[in-house]
XYZ file of C-alpha atoms in Angstrom:
232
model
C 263.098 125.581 190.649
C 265.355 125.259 193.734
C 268.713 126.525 194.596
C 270.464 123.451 194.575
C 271.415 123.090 191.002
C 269.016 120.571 190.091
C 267.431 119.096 186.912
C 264.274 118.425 187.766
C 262.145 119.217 190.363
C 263.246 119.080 194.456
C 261.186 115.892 194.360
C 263.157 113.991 192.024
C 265.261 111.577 193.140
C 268.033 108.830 191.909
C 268.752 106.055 194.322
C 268.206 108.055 197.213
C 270.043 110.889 195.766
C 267.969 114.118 194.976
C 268.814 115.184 191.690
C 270.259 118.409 192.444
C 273.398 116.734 193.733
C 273.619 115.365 189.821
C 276.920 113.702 191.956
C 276.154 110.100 190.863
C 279.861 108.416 189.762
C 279.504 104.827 187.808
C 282.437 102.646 188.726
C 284.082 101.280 186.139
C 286.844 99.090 185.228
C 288.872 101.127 182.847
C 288.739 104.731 181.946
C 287.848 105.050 178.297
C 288.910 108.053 176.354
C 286.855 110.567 177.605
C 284.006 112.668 175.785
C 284.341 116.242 175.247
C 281.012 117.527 176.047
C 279.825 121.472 176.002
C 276.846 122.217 178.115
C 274.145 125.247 177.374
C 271.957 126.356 180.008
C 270.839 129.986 180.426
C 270.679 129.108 184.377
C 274.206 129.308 185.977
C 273.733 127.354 188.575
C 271.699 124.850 186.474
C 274.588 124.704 184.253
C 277.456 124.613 186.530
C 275.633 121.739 188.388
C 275.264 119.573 185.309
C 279.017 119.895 184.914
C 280.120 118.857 187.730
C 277.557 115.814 187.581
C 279.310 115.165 184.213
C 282.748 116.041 185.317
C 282.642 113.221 188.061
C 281.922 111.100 185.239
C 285.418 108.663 184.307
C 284.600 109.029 180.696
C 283.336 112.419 180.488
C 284.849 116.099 180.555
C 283.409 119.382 180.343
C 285.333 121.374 177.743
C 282.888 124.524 178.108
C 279.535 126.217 178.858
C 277.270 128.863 177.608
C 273.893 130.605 178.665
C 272.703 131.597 175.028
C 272.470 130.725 171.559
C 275.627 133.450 170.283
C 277.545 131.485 173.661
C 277.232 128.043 172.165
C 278.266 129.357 168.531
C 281.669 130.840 170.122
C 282.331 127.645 172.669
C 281.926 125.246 169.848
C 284.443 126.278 167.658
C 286.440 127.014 170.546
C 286.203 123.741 172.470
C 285.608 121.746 169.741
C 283.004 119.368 171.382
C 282.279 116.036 170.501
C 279.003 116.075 172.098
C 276.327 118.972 173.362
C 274.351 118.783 176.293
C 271.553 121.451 175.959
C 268.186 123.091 177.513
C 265.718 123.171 174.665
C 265.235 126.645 175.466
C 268.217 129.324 175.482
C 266.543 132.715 176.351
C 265.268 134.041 173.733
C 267.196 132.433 171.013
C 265.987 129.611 168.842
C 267.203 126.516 169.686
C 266.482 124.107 167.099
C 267.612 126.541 164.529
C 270.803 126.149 166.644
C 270.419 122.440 166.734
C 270.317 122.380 162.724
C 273.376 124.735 162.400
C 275.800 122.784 164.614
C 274.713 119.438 162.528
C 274.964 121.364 159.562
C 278.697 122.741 160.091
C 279.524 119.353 161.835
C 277.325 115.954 161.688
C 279.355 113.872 164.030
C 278.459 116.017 166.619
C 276.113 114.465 168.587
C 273.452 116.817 170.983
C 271.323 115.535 173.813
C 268.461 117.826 174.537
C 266.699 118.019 178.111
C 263.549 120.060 179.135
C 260.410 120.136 181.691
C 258.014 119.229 178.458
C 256.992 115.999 178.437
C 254.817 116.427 175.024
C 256.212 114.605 172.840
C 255.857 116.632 170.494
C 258.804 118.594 172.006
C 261.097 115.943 171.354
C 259.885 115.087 167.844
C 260.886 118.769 166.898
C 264.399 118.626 168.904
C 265.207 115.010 166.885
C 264.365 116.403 163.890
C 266.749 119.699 163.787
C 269.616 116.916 164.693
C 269.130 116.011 168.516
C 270.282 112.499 168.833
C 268.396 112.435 172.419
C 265.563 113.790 174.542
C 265.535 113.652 178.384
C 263.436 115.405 181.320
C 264.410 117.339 183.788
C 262.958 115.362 186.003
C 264.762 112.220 185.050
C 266.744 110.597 187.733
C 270.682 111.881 187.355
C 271.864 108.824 186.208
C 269.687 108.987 183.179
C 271.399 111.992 181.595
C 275.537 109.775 181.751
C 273.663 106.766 180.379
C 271.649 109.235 177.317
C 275.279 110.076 176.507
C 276.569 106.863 176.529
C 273.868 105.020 174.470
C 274.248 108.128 171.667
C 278.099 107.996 171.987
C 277.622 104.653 170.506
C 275.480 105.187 167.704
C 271.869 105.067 169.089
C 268.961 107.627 170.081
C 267.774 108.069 173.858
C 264.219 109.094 174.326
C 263.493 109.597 178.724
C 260.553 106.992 179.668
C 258.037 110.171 180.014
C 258.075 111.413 176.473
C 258.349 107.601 174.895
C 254.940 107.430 176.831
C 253.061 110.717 175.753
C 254.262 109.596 171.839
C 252.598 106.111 173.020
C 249.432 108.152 174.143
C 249.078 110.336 171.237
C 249.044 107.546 169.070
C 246.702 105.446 170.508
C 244.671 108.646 170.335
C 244.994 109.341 166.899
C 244.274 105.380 166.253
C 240.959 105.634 168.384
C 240.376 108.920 166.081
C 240.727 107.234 162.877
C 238.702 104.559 164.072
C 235.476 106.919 164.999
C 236.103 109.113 162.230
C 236.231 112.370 164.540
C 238.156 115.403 164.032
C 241.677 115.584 165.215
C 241.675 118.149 168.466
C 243.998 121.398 168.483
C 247.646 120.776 169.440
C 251.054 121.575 169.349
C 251.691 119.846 166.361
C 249.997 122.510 164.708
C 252.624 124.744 164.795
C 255.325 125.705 163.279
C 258.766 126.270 164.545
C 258.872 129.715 164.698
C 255.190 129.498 166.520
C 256.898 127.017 168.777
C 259.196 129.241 169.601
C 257.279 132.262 170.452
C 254.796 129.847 172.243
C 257.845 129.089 174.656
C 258.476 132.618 175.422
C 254.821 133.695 176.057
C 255.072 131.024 178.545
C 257.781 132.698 180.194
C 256.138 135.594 180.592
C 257.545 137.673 178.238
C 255.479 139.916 176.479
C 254.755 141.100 173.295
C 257.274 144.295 172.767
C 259.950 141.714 174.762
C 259.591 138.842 172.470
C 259.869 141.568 169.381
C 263.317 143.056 170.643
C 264.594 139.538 171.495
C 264.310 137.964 168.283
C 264.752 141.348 166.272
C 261.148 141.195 164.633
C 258.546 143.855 164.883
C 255.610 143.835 167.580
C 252.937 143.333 164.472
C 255.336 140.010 163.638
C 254.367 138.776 167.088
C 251.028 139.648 167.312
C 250.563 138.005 164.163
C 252.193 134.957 165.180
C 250.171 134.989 168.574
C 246.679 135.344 166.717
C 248.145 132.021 164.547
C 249.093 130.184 167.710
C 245.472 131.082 169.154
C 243.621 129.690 165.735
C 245.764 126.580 165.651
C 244.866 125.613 169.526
């Protein structure tokens, strides 16, 4: 990832915009009440960028920001957001288990999720904790004011990316039915937790790491890594 605040890659562009500027302003005719939005990144400059983006916005405001999972806990009740705009991964901590608190302990609140995953089943998982919304990083920066806006008003935003790869994998698992063959490995396999700790090897943490992040012991892990290993 690139210097220049983006979300998405330095390839991605919006209208001749790269999306690092994430300075895209919709003209309107009136200026509605605006939304109070809290944004989680655990990527400062990621994070400051997509407030300004959203700050630039007529409608929108930025009432805080926070890098982790105990941040967003403290900013909620402090801000008192009407809407979250967050990474699907927070360091170490586990998002969706976030996700499901905050609808818990508020269901109007509405959360849009963005990541670099395209698998669908990413978003599947994100929706299900309580994420009205699902958008990639790579998504032109226009995409993430009009995800807001469509949820804001009741409905679900899916980006075009992960809409296909749930089109895909069920064409797949049609054609698999059809021939009778055995369903290959995959991520829907595992379990939240597994997820999880699937994220963070990917990161590059290791095994001890992971253990002292999420306050488990390194046979936990390992355990959990030999599961992740049978199930793909």
């Amino acid at each position: 990832m690139n210097t220049n605040v983006d979300v998405g890659g330095p390839a991605s562009e919006a209208g001749g915009r790269p999306l690092s500027l994430w300075g895209y302003c919709e003209s309107v005719g009136e200026q509605p009440a605006k939304i109070r939005i809290l944004v989680l990144d655990e990527q400062p400059l990621l994070r400051h960028g997509i407030s300004a983006y959203l700050n630039s916005q007529p409608d929108m405001m930025v009432c805080g920001e926070g890098g982790s999972v105990s941040d967003a806990r403290s900013k909620v009740a402090e801000c008192q957001p009407q809407f979250v705009v967050t990474a699907l991964r927070l360091g170490a901590g586990d998002n969706l288990k976030l996700i499901k608190e905050l609808k818990t302990q508020n269901p109007a609140l509405r959360i849009l999720v963005y990541s670099a995953f395209e698998e669908s089943i990413f978003a599947e998982r994100a929706m299900r904790a309580g994420a009205s919304g699902y958008v990639m990083k790579q998504a032109p920066s226009e995409t993430l004011a009009v995800a807001i806006r469509e949820i804001v008003k009741g409905g679900i935003y899916v980006s075009r990316e992960v809409a296909l790869s749930a089109f895909r994998k069920s064409l797949q698992r049609q054609r698999k039915n059809d021939y009778a063959l055995r369903p290959a490995p995959s991520l829907e396999e595992l379990s939240n937790r597994e997820m999880h700790i699937f994220q963070l090897l990917g990161s590059g943490l290791g095994t001890r790491q992971i253990a002292q992040s999420l306050g488990l012991s390194v046979k936990t892990i390992e355990s959990h890594r030999e599961n992740i290993k049978h199930k793909l």
